[in-house]
Coordinates of C-alpha atoms in Angstrom, one line a residue:
M1 CA 59.8 -49.5 43.9
A2 CA 58.4 -49.3 40.4
A3 CA 58.1 -53.1 40.2
Q4 CA 56.3 -53.2 43.6
F5 CA 54.0 -50.4 42.5
G6 CA 53.2 -52.3 39.3
R7 CA 52.4 -55.5 41.3
R8 CA 50.1 -53.6 43.6
L9 CA 48.3 -52.3 40.6
R10 CA 47.7 -55.8 39.2
K11 CA 46.7 -57.2 42.6
G12 CA 44.2 -54.4 42.9
A13 CA 42.6 -55.3 39.5
A14 CA 44.1 -52.1 38.0
T15 CA 43.5 -51.4 34.3
T16 CA 45.5 -49.2 32.0
A17 CA 43.1 -46.3 32.8
V18 CA 44.3 -46.5 36.4
A19 CA 47.9 -46.5 35.3
A20 CA 47.2 -43.5 33.1
V21 CA 45.6 -41.6 36.0
A22 CA 48.6 -42.5 38.2
V23 CA 51.0 -41.2 35.5
A24 CA 49.1 -37.9 35.3
A25 CA 48.8 -37.5 39.0
L26 CA 52.4 -38.3 39.9
S27 CA 53.8 -36.2 37.1
A28 CA 51.6 -33.2 37.8
S29 CA 54.4 -31.1 39.3
Q30 CA 56.7 -31.7 36.3
A31 CA 54.2 -32.2 33.4
P32 CA 54.2 -29.6 30.7
G33 CA 51.3 -27.1 30.6
V34 CA 50.5 -27.4 34.4
N35 CA 50.1 -24.3 36.5
D36 CA 51.4 -23.7 40.0
H37 CA 48.4 -25.4 41.6
G38 CA 48.8 -28.6 39.6
R39 CA 45.8 -28.0 37.3
Q40 CA 45.9 -28.2 33.5
T41 CA 44.3 -25.4 31.6
A42 CA 41.7 -26.1 29.0
A43 CA 44.2 -25.2 26.3
D44 CA 46.6 -27.8 27.7
A45 CA 44.1 -30.6 27.9
T46 CA 44.7 -31.6 24.3
P47 CA 47.7 -31.2 22.0
S48 CA 48.0 -28.0 20.0
P49 CA 47.3 -28.3 16.3
D50 CA 50.9 -28.5 15.4
A51 CA 51.8 -30.8 18.3
S52 CA 51.8 -33.9 16.2
A53 CA 53.3 -32.2 13.2
S54 CA 52.6 -33.4 9.7
D55 CA 54.3 -36.7 10.0
G56 CA 51.5 -38.5 11.9
S57 CA 53.7 -40.1 14.6
A58 CA 56.9 -42.1 14.7
T59 CA 55.2 -45.1 16.2
G60 CA 51.8 -44.9 14.6
N61 CA 50.5 -44.2 18.1
S62 CA 51.3 -47.8 19.0
P63 CA 51.0 -49.1 22.6
Y64 CA 53.7 -48.3 25.1
Y65 CA 54.8 -49.3 28.6
T66 CA 53.2 -47.2 31.3
D67 CA 55.3 -48.1 34.4
L68 CA 56.5 -45.1 36.4
P69 CA 60.1 -44.4 37.4
P70 CA 61.2 -45.7 40.8
L71 CA 60.5 -43.3 43.7
K72 CA 64.1 -43.6 44.9
S73 CA 66.7 -41.5 43.1
P74 CA 69.0 -43.4 40.7
N75 CA 72.0 -42.2 42.6
P76 CA 74.3 -43.2 44.1
S77 CA 75.4 -45.5 41.3
P78 CA 75.7 -49.1 42.4
S79 CA 78.6 -51.3 41.4
T80 CA 78.4 -52.6 37.9
G81 CA 80.4 -55.8 38.5
T82 CA 79.8 -59.1 36.8
G83 CA 77.5 -60.4 39.5
T84 CA 73.7 -60.3 39.5
A85 CA 72.3 -56.9 40.1
A86 CA 70.1 -56.3 43.1
P87 CA 66.3 -56.0 42.8
G88 CA 65.4 -52.5 41.8
T89 CA 68.9 -51.8 40.4
T90 CA 68.2 -53.2 37.0
E91 CA 65.0 -51.3 36.5
A92 CA 66.7 -48.0 37.5
G93 CA 69.8 -48.6 35.4
I94 CA 70.3 -48.6 31.6
P95 CA 72.1 -51.5 29.8
A96 CA 75.6 -50.5 28.7
T97 CA 75.2 -50.8 24.9
V98 CA 71.8 -49.0 25.0
L99 CA 73.2 -46.2 27.1
D100 CA 76.2 -45.9 24.8
A101 CA 73.8 -45.6 21.8
Y102 CA 71.8 -42.8 23.4
K103 CA 75.0 -40.8 24.3
K104 CA 76.5 -41.2 20.9
A105 CA 73.2 -40.0 19.3
E106 CA 73.3 -36.9 21.5
T107 CA 76.9 -36.1 20.4
A108 CA 76.0 -36.6 16.7
L109 CA 72.9 -34.3 17.0
N110 CA 74.9 -31.7 18.9
E111 CA 77.2 -31.5 15.9
A112 CA 74.6 -31.8 13.1
K113 CA 71.9 -29.7 14.7
P114 CA 73.3 -27.7 17.7
G115 CA 70.2 -25.6 17.9
C116 CA 68.1 -28.6 18.8
N117 CA 69.8 -29.1 22.2
L118 CA 68.8 -32.8 22.3
P119 CA 69.5 -34.5 25.7
W120 CA 70.3 -38.2 25.7
Q121 CA 68.0 -38.5 28.7
L122 CA 65.0 -37.9 26.3
L123 CA 66.1 -40.8 24.1
A124 CA 66.5 -42.9 27.2
A125 CA 63.0 -42.0 28.4
I126 CA 61.4 -42.8 25.0
G127 CA 63.5 -46.0 24.8
R128 CA 62.2 -47.0 28.3
V129 CA 58.6 -46.3 27.5
E130 CA 58.7 -47.9 24.0
S131 CA 60.6 -51.1 24.6
G132 CA 61.9 -51.2 28.1
Q133 CA 65.4 -50.2 26.9
A134 CA 65.5 -52.8 24.1
R135 CA 64.0 -55.5 26.4
G136 CA 66.4 -54.9 29.2
G137 CA 69.4 -54.6 26.8
R138 CA 69.0 -57.9 25.0
V139 CA 71.2 -56.8 22.1
D140 CA 74.3 -58.3 20.5
A141 CA 77.8 -56.7 20.4
D142 CA 76.8 -54.5 17.5
G143 CA 73.7 -53.2 19.2
T144 CA 71.1 -55.3 17.3
T145 CA 68.3 -56.8 19.3
I146 CA 68.6 -60.5 19.9
S147 CA 65.1 -61.0 18.5
P148 CA 62.9 -58.5 16.6
I149 CA 60.7 -56.1 18.7
L150 CA 57.3 -55.6 17.0
G151 CA 54.3 -53.7 18.0
P152 CA 50.7 -54.9 17.2
Q153 CA 49.6 -54.8 13.6
L154 CA 47.9 -51.4 12.9
D155 CA 44.7 -52.8 11.4
G156 CA 42.3 -50.3 12.8
N157 CA 41.1 -52.9 15.4
G158 CA 41.8 -50.9 18.6
F159 CA 44.7 -49.2 16.9
A160 CA 45.4 -46.8 14.0
L161 CA 44.7 -48.2 10.5
I162 CA 48.0 -48.2 8.6
R163 CA 48.1 -50.6 5.7
D164 CA 51.4 -52.1 4.7
T165 CA 54.0 -49.6 3.3
D166 CA 57.2 -51.7 3.2
D167 CA 55.9 -55.0 1.7
G168 CA 56.8 -56.6 5.0
A169 CA 60.5 -55.7 4.7
Y170 CA 60.9 -54.4 8.3
D171 CA 57.9 -56.0 10.2
G172 CA 57.3 -59.2 8.2
N173 CA 53.7 -58.1 7.7
S174 CA 52.6 -57.5 4.1
S175 CA 49.1 -56.5 5.1
Y176 CA 49.5 -53.9 7.8
D177 CA 52.4 -51.9 9.3
Q178 CA 53.7 -52.7 12.8
A179 CA 56.1 -50.6 14.9
V180 CA 59.6 -52.0 14.7
G181 CA 62.7 -52.0 17.0
P182 CA 63.7 -50.6 20.3
M183 CA 62.5 -47.1 19.4
Q184 CA 59.3 -48.5 17.7
F185 CA 59.3 -46.8 14.3
I186 CA 56.6 -47.7 11.9
P187 CA 58.1 -48.6 8.4
S188 CA 56.7 -45.6 6.6
T189 CA 58.5 -43.3 9.1
W190 CA 61.7 -45.3 9.1
A191 CA 61.8 -45.1 5.3
W192 CA 62.8 -41.4 5.6
A193 CA 63.9 -41.1 9.3
G194 CA 66.2 -44.1 9.4
R195 CA 69.9 -43.5 10.1
D196 CA 73.1 -45.5 10.2
G197 CA 74.3 -44.9 13.7
N198 CA 77.0 -47.5 13.9
A199 CA 78.6 -46.9 10.5
D200 CA 78.0 -50.4 9.2
G201 CA 76.4 -49.2 5.9
K202 CA 72.9 -50.2 7.0
K203 CA 69.9 -48.5 8.5
D204 CA 68.3 -51.1 10.7
P205 CA 65.4 -50.2 13.0
N206 CA 66.3 -53.2 15.2
N207 CA 69.8 -51.8 15.9
I208 CA 69.8 -49.5 18.9
Y209 CA 72.6 -47.2 17.5
D210 CA 70.6 -46.7 14.2
A211 CA 67.3 -46.4 16.0
A212 CA 68.6 -43.9 18.7
L213 CA 70.2 -41.7 16.0
A214 CA 67.0 -41.8 13.9
A215 CA 64.9 -40.9 17.0
G216 CA 67.2 -37.9 17.6
H217 CA 66.8 -36.6 14.1
Y218 CA 63.1 -37.2 14.2
L219 CA 62.8 -35.2 17.5
C220 CA 65.0 -32.4 16.1
R221 CA 63.1 -31.7 12.9
N222 CA 61.0 -28.6 12.3
N223 CA 63.7 -26.5 13.8
W224 CA 62.5 -27.5 17.3
D225 CA 64.7 -26.4 20.2
L226 CA 64.3 -29.1 22.9
S227 CA 65.5 -26.8 25.6
D228 CA 62.2 -24.9 25.1
Q229 CA 59.4 -26.8 26.9
K230 CA 56.8 -26.0 24.2
D231 CA 59.1 -27.4 21.5
L232 CA 59.9 -30.4 23.7
D233 CA 56.2 -31.1 24.1
R234 CA 55.6 -30.9 20.4
A235 CA 58.5 -33.3 19.7
I236 CA 57.3 -35.9 22.2
L237 CA 53.7 -35.6 21.0
S238 CA 54.8 -36.1 17.5
Y239 CA 56.4 -39.4 18.6
N240 CA 53.2 -40.7 20.1
N241 CA 50.3 -38.3 20.1
S242 CA 49.0 -38.8 23.6
R243 CA 49.0 -36.4 26.6
E244 CA 49.5 -39.4 29.0
Y245 CA 52.5 -40.4 26.8
L246 CA 53.9 -37.0 27.1
N247 CA 53.6 -36.8 30.8
L248 CA 55.1 -40.3 31.3
V249 CA 58.1 -39.6 29.1
M250 CA 58.7 -36.3 30.9
R251 CA 58.7 -38.3 34.3
W252 CA 61.4 -40.6 32.9
V253 CA 63.4 -37.6 31.5
E254 CA 63.4 -35.9 34.9
Y255 CA 64.3 -39.2 36.6
Y256 CA 67.3 -39.8 34.3
R257 CA 68.4 -36.2 34.6
K258 CA 69.0 -36.8 38.3
G259 CA 71.6 -39.4 37.4
T260 CA 71.6 -43.0 36.2
H261 CA 74.0 -45.9 36.1
E262 CA 75.1 -48.5 33.6
I263 CA 74.1 -52.2 34.0
P264 CA 75.4 -55.2 31.9
D265 CA 73.5 -55.9 28.7
G266 CA 70.7 -58.4 29.1
T267 CA 70.2 -57.8 32.8
G268 CA 67.4 -55.2 32.7
T269 CA 63.8 -55.9 33.5
L270 CA 60.8 -55.4 31.3
P271 CA 58.1 -53.0 32.5
D272 CA 54.9 -54.6 33.7
N273 CA 52.1 -52.4 32.5
R274 CA 51.2 -51.4 29.0
S275 CA 48.7 -48.9 27.5
D276 CA 46.9 -51.7 25.7
D277 CA 45.9 -53.4 29.0
G278 CA 49.3 -55.0 29.4
A279 CA 48.9 -57.5 26.6
G280 CA 51.8 -59.1 24.9
A281 CA 54.8 -58.1 27.0
S282 CA 57.5 -60.3 25.6
P283 CA 59.9 -61.8 26.5
S284 CA 58.8 -62.6 30.1
P285 CA 60.4 -60.3 32.7
S286 CA 60.7 -63.3 35.0
T287 CA 64.1 -64.2 33.6
P288 CA 65.9 -60.8 33.2
N289 CA 69.4 -62.1 33.5
T290 CA 69.2 -64.6 30.6
P291 CA 69.4 -63.1 27.1
N292 CA 66.9 -64.5 24.7
T293 CA 68.1 -67.1 22.1
P294 CA 66.9 -66.0 18.7
N295 CA 64.1 -68.2 17.4
T296 CA 63.5 -69.1 13.8
P297 CA 60.6 -67.0 12.6
N298 CA 57.6 -68.8 11.2
T299 CA 56.6 -68.0 7.7
P300 CA 54.0 -65.2 7.7
N301 CA 50.4 -66.4 7.6
T302 CA 51.4 -70.0 8.6
P303 CA 50.0 -71.2 11.9
A304 CA 52.7 -71.8 14.5
P305 CA 53.4 -75.4 15.5
G306 CA 51.5 -76.8 18.4
G307 CA 48.3 -74.9 17.9
S308 CA 47.2 -71.6 19.6
K309 CA 49.0 -70.2 22.6
P310 CA 47.2 -69.7 25.9
K311 CA 45.8 -66.3 26.6
P312 CA 47.6 -64.4 29.4
E313 CA 45.7 -63.0 32.3
K314 CA 44.6 -59.4 32.3
P315 CA 45.7 -57.3 35.3
G316 CA 42.0 -57.3 36.3
G317 CA 41.3 -61.0 35.7
G318 CA 40.0 -62.7 32.6
T319 CA 42.0 -63.2 29.4
T320 CA 42.9 -61.1 26.4
T321 CA 44.5 -61.9 23.0
P322 CA 48.2 -61.3 23.2
Q323 CA 49.4 -58.3 21.3
P324 CA 53.0 -57.6 20.2
P325 CA 55.8 -56.7 20.9
T326 CA 56.1 -60.3 19.9
D327 CA 58.7 -63.0 19.6
P328 CA 59.4 -63.8 15.9
G329 CA 57.8 -67.2 16.4
S330 CA 54.4 -65.8 17.1
T331 CA 51.5 -66.5 14.7
P332 CA 50.5 -63.6 12.4
T333 CA 46.8 -62.9 12.4
T334 CA 44.7 -63.0 9.4
P335 CA 43.8 -59.5 8.3
P336 CA 40.2 -58.7 9.1
S337 CA 37.9 -57.4 6.4
T338 CA 37.9 -53.6 6.6
P339 CA 36.1 -51.0 4.4
P340 CA 38.2 -49.0 1.9
T341 CA 40.2 -46.2 3.5
N342 CA 40.6 -42.7 1.9
T343 CA 44.0 -43.9 0.8
D344 CA 42.5 -46.8 -1.1
T345 CA 40.4 -44.3 -3.2
V346 CA 43.4 -42.2 -4.5
D347 CA 43.9 -42.7 -8.2
H348 CA 46.5 -40.0 -8.9
L349 CA 48.2 -36.8 -7.7
E350 CA 47.8 -33.4 -9.3
D351 CA 49.7 -30.2 -8.9
A352 CA 47.6 -27.8 -6.8
G353 CA 48.9 -24.5 -8.2
T354 CA 52.6 -24.6 -7.2
A355 CA 54.3 -21.4 -8.3
K356 CA 57.8 -21.2 -9.8
L357 CA 60.3 -22.5 -7.2
T358 CA 63.5 -20.4 -7.3
A359 CA 65.9 -19.3 -4.5
M360 CA 69.4 -18.1 -4.2
A361 CA 71.9 -20.5 -2.5
G362 CA 71.5 -20.3 1.3
D363 CA 68.0 -18.7 1.2
A364 CA 64.6 -20.2 2.0
F365 CA 62.3 -20.6 -0.9
T366 CA 59.3 -18.2 -0.6
K367 CA 56.9 -20.6 -2.5
R368 CA 55.9 -24.0 -1.4
I369 CA 54.9 -27.2 -3.2
S370 CA 51.1 -28.0 -3.2
T371 CA 49.8 -31.4 -4.3
R372 CA 46.2 -32.6 -4.6
A373 CA 45.1 -36.2 -4.1
E374 CA 42.2 -37.2 -6.4
T375 CA 40.0 -40.1 -7.2
K376 CA 39.8 -41.5 -10.7
A377 CA 36.8 -39.1 -11.2
G378 CA 38.9 -36.1 -10.1
K379 CA 37.3 -35.8 -6.7
A380 CA 39.5 -34.5 -3.8
V381 CA 40.6 -37.1 -1.2
G382 CA 41.2 -35.7 2.3
K383 CA 43.2 -37.3 5.2
V384 CA 45.7 -39.0 2.9
R385 CA 49.4 -38.9 3.7
V386 CA 51.6 -37.5 0.9
R387 CA 55.3 -38.0 1.2
F388 CA 57.6 -35.3 -0.3
T389 CA 61.1 -36.6 -1.1
I390 CA 64.1 -34.5 -2.3
I391 CA 66.0 -36.7 -4.7
G392 CA 69.3 -36.3 -6.5
D393 CA 72.7 -34.9 -5.6
T394 CA 71.8 -31.7 -3.7
D395 CA 72.2 -30.1 -0.3
T396 CA 68.8 -28.4 -0.5
T397 CA 66.5 -29.6 2.3
F398 CA 63.2 -28.9 3.8
T399 CA 63.2 -26.4 6.7
G400 CA 64.6 -28.4 9.7
G401 CA 67.3 -30.1 7.6
E402 CA 65.4 -33.2 6.5
N403 CA 65.1 -34.4 2.9
V404 CA 61.7 -36.1 3.4
A405 CA 58.5 -34.8 4.8
T406 CA 55.0 -36.4 5.2
V407 CA 52.0 -34.2 5.1
A408 CA 48.3 -35.1 5.4
T409 CA 45.9 -33.7 2.8
N410 CA 43.2 -31.3 4.0
S411 CA 39.5 -31.4 3.3
S412 CA 40.2 -30.1 -0.2
G413 CA 42.6 -33.0 -0.9
V414 CA 45.7 -30.6 -0.8
A415 CA 49.0 -31.3 1.0
V416 CA 51.4 -28.4 1.3
A417 CA 55.0 -29.4 1.7
P418 CA 57.3 -27.6 4.2
A419 CA 59.3 -24.7 2.9
L420 CA 62.5 -25.7 1.0
Q421 CA 65.8 -24.4 2.2
A422 CA 68.4 -23.9 -0.5
G423 CA 71.9 -25.3 0.0
E424 CA 75.1 -24.1 -1.6
K425 CA 74.9 -26.4 -4.7
T426 CA 73.3 -24.5 -7.5
G427 CA 71.1 -26.0 -10.3
G428 CA 67.9 -28.0 -10.4
V429 CA 66.4 -29.8 -7.5
T430 CA 63.7 -32.5 -7.9
V431 CA 61.1 -33.0 -5.2
R432 CA 58.8 -36.1 -5.7
A433 CA 55.4 -36.4 -4.2
T434 CA 54.0 -39.9 -3.5
V435 CA 51.0 -41.3 -1.6
V436 CA 51.9 -43.3 1.5
G437 CA 50.4 -46.7 1.5
R438 CA 49.2 -46.5 -2.1
T439 CA 51.0 -47.4 -5.3
V440 CA 50.3 -44.6 -7.7
A441 CA 52.6 -42.6 -10.0
G442 CA 54.6 -40.0 -8.2
L443 CA 54.5 -36.3 -9.1
D444 CA 57.8 -34.5 -9.7
Y445 CA 58.5 -30.8 -9.0
T446 CA 61.6 -28.9 -10.1
A447 CA 63.1 -26.2 -7.9
T448 CA 66.1 -24.1 -9.0
V449 CA 68.9 -22.9 -6.8
T450 CA 70.8 -19.9 -8.2
E451 CA 74.2 -18.6 -7.1
R452 CA 74.2 -15.9 -4.4
A453 CA 73.9 -12.5 -5.9
A454 CA 74.2 -8.8 -5.2
D455 CA 72.5 -5.9 -7.0
A456 CA 74.4 -3.0 -5.4
L457 CA 78.0 -2.3 -4.2
A458 CA 79.2 0.7 -2.2
R459 CA 82.4 1.7 -0.5
T460 CA 82.3 1.6 3.3
G461 CA 84.5 4.7 3.5
D462 CA 85.3 7.8 1.5
A463 CA 89.0 8.4 2.1
A464 CA 90.9 9.3 -1.0
L465 CA 93.0 6.4 -2.4
T466 CA 96.4 7.9 -3.3
C467 CA 99.9 6.8 -3.4
T468 CA 103.4 8.0 -4.5
P469 CA 105.2 6.2 -7.4
G470 CA 106.7 2.9 -6.1
G471 CA 104.9 3.2 -2.8
E472 CA 102.0 1.5 -1.0
F473 CA 98.4 2.8 -0.8
A474 CA 97.7 3.7 2.8
N475 CA 94.0 2.7 2.7
Q476 CA 92.6 -0.6 1.6
V477 CA 89.4 -0.8 -0.5
E478 CA 86.4 -2.2 1.4
V479 CA 82.9 -2.5 -0.2
K480 CA 79.5 -3.7 1.0
A481 CA 77.2 -5.8 -1.2
T482 CA 73.4 -5.8 -0.9
Y483 CA 70.5 -7.4 -2.7
G484 CA 67.1 -5.7 -2.5
G485 CA 68.5 -3.6 0.2
A486 CA 69.5 -6.6 2.4
V487 CA 73.0 -7.8 3.2
A488 CA 74.3 -10.1 0.4
D489 CA 76.6 -12.6 2.1
G490 CA 78.7 -15.2 0.4
V491 CA 78.5 -13.5 -3.0
A492 CA 81.3 -14.2 -5.5
A493 CA 83.2 -11.2 -6.7
T494 CA 86.1 -10.2 -9.0
A495 CA 88.4 -7.2 -8.7
T496 CA 90.3 -5.9 -11.8
L497 CA 92.5 -3.0 -12.5
I498 CA 91.3 -1.9 -15.9
K499 CA 92.8 0.3 -18.6
S500 CA 89.9 2.9 -18.7
A501 CA 86.2 3.4 -18.2
D502 CA 85.7 2.5 -21.9
D503 CA 88.2 -0.3 -22.0
P504 CA 87.7 -3.0 -19.3
A505 CA 90.8 -4.9 -20.4
V506 CA 93.3 -5.6 -17.6
A507 CA 95.8 -2.7 -17.2
D508 CA 99.4 -3.5 -17.9
K509 CA 100.8 -0.7 -15.7
G510 CA 99.9 1.4 -12.7
P511 CA 98.6 0.1 -9.3
Y512 CA 98.7 -3.7 -8.6
F513 CA 98.1 -6.4 -6.0
K514 CA 100.6 -8.9 -4.9
D515 CA 100.2 -12.7 -5.1
A516 CA 101.6 -15.2 -2.6
D517 CA 105.0 -15.0 -4.2
G518 CA 105.1 -11.2 -4.1
K519 CA 104.6 -10.8 -7.8
A520 CA 102.3 -8.1 -9.3
V521 CA 98.8 -9.2 -10.3
R522 CA 96.0 -6.9 -11.5
T523 CA 93.0 -9.3 -11.3
L524 CA 91.7 -11.0 -8.2
K525 CA 89.1 -13.8 -8.7
A526 CA 87.2 -16.2 -6.3
L527 CA 86.5 -13.4 -3.9
K528 CA 83.5 -13.6 -1.6
T529 CA 81.6 -11.2 0.7
D530 CA 81.5 -12.2 4.3
A531 CA 78.5 -12.8 6.6
K532 CA 77.9 -9.0 6.8
G533 CA 78.2 -8.6 3.0
L534 CA 81.6 -7.0 3.3
L535 CA 84.6 -7.5 1.0
K536 CA 88.0 -6.0 2.0
L537 CA 90.6 -6.2 -0.8
P538 CA 94.3 -6.8 -0.2
K539 CA 96.7 -3.9 -0.1
L540 CA 97.4 -2.1 -3.3
Y541 CA 100.9 -1.0 -4.5
A542 CA 102.1 1.4 -7.2
D543 CA 104.8 1.1 -9.9
D544 CA 106.6 4.2 -11.2
T545 CA 103.7 5.3 -13.5
T546 CA 101.8 8.4 -12.3
G547 CA 98.2 9.3 -13.1
T548 CA 94.6 8.3 -12.4
F549 CA 93.7 4.6 -12.6
L550 CA 90.5 2.6 -12.2
L551 CA 89.7 -0.5 -10.0
R552 CA 86.5 -2.3 -11.1
I553 CA 84.7 -4.7 -8.8
N554 CA 82.0 -7.0 -10.2
T555 CA 79.7 -9.5 -8.3
A556 CA 77.4 -12.3 -9.3
G557 CA 74.0 -10.8 -10.0
G558 CA 75.5 -7.8 -11.9
A559 CA 76.5 -5.4 -9.2
T560 CA 79.5 -3.2 -10.3
L561 CA 81.5 -0.5 -8.6
T562 CA 84.4 1.5 -10.1
V563 CA 86.9 3.0 -7.7
E564 CA 89.4 5.8 -8.7
L565 CA 93.1 5.5 -7.7
T566 CA 95.7 8.3 -7.9
V567 CA 99.4 7.9 -8.2
A568 CA 101.3 11.2 -7.9
A569 CA 104.7 12.4 -6.8
A570 CA 104.8 13.9 -3.3
E571 CA 104.3 17.7 -3.2
T572 CA 107.4 19.7 -2.3
S573 CA 107.1 22.8 -0.2
S574 CA 108.9 26.1 -1.3
P575 CA 111.6 27.3 1.0
S576 CA 110.6 30.3 3.2
P577 CA 112.3 33.6 2.2
S578 CA 115.1 34.7 4.5
T579 CA 114.4 37.5 6.9
S580 CA 117.1 40.3 7.1
P581 CA 118.0 41.4 10.6
S582 CA 116.9 44.8 11.5
A583 CA 119.4 47.7 11.5

């Protein structure tokens, strides 16, 4: 049905605007931010300020396919034999390797970030809209696309202006960035979001396993919970900041949630309509069952043999210059002359009053890094993307679990990094600030992670700790650690039976603990408080020495508690005097 609907749109001289209206209309009942009567409120008409987050967008807001899901439910699942799939089956199904990549990414994210609740159907919806499921599943056995999938160059001519950030390493374009691969990441985003999803030691945006896992992590940043519609909206809008895009992706999510089926790799069909007036859909969907044979890419900036290619017809008649996704043999365009951007004027970065950065292991840093972009004359530069990267051997991350964050400078030229979350490794952590799209010296910040600490210890009970010689103490010692009045969890502690209040040396007689072999020990190290700040010591035993003894507990951070222990012989009761019988 979707293919027929797309053909009717073209026959009726439909433009992308018509497709966008159709998307909004048909998704009204399921689109986020729509009331019971199908009307969007004024607040829902545009994304909220934090909808696109600080990373710009995964795709650089590149064009996408606007075809709607088939009207017929994807179930029941048709046979997935070796024969040619029936019309409509391929557009409803997902190629086997592509589907496997989505489901493996969901499993990986459920383990790494269980609070995100990422559904594989969201990855499938984005993969459908961005690349038609990797051009109908035209991937090799390892999941790498048969030929590169590239979006149009982002030269500001009808698209965002993003100058080259990867020296052409991913997109073959050393002048401007282009979205790359089945999930359409721009190089500057892939540089920090890229993942190795198939464990081959590489992070390749053209590999569906790598790209799907990267998309999952991208959608799960900022502590978003995708089971919450507001967070789901924010995540999708951060991928491509368009309300029409959000509504379309949600339509496909709901479609795939009803069920889907697997089809052989290379047998899927490409969508027909694109948000850039349908230009550049490649390869042709007319031969869906024949995987593309990789072409030898032309050298960038060298005209392709045979002269220029004919311009395809627009849906409404006329011609338009083809736009990628392109085959690797297409002719790169000569970059147009454009005025300097804000990024071009940045000369250096300056610290913008960052306070001392210190936090205990496991805690969030209360202070944040602030960086100011300036011209050579020291003038602030706004609307410039600053990338903050945590470097070195550390498990400290930004809030949300990422080690890279990209933030745009405000009108004062200042970019404030997300809050840092300390890991368990203590010591110095380096965060480097750089300008995206501009080669200027980076600015390093040092943060310090200290060990978990407590400043107070107290017993949880007040029962006397007594024992008879050679016996076992009936009560175990339990203490609670706090820091600034709050629970101090995971704090290292030591418990020692000492000689006296004035002599902290280890006692050589009196109460003792037992080691694994049952031998007497009077010092316990490597103890830690639990999640509630509690520490319960093992059972204590007494030798034959009577008297009063001291147990001292020390924690990291200087908290100390001394507990008194008593070993005394059991009291014996006097016999009752005999009573003479009365006369």
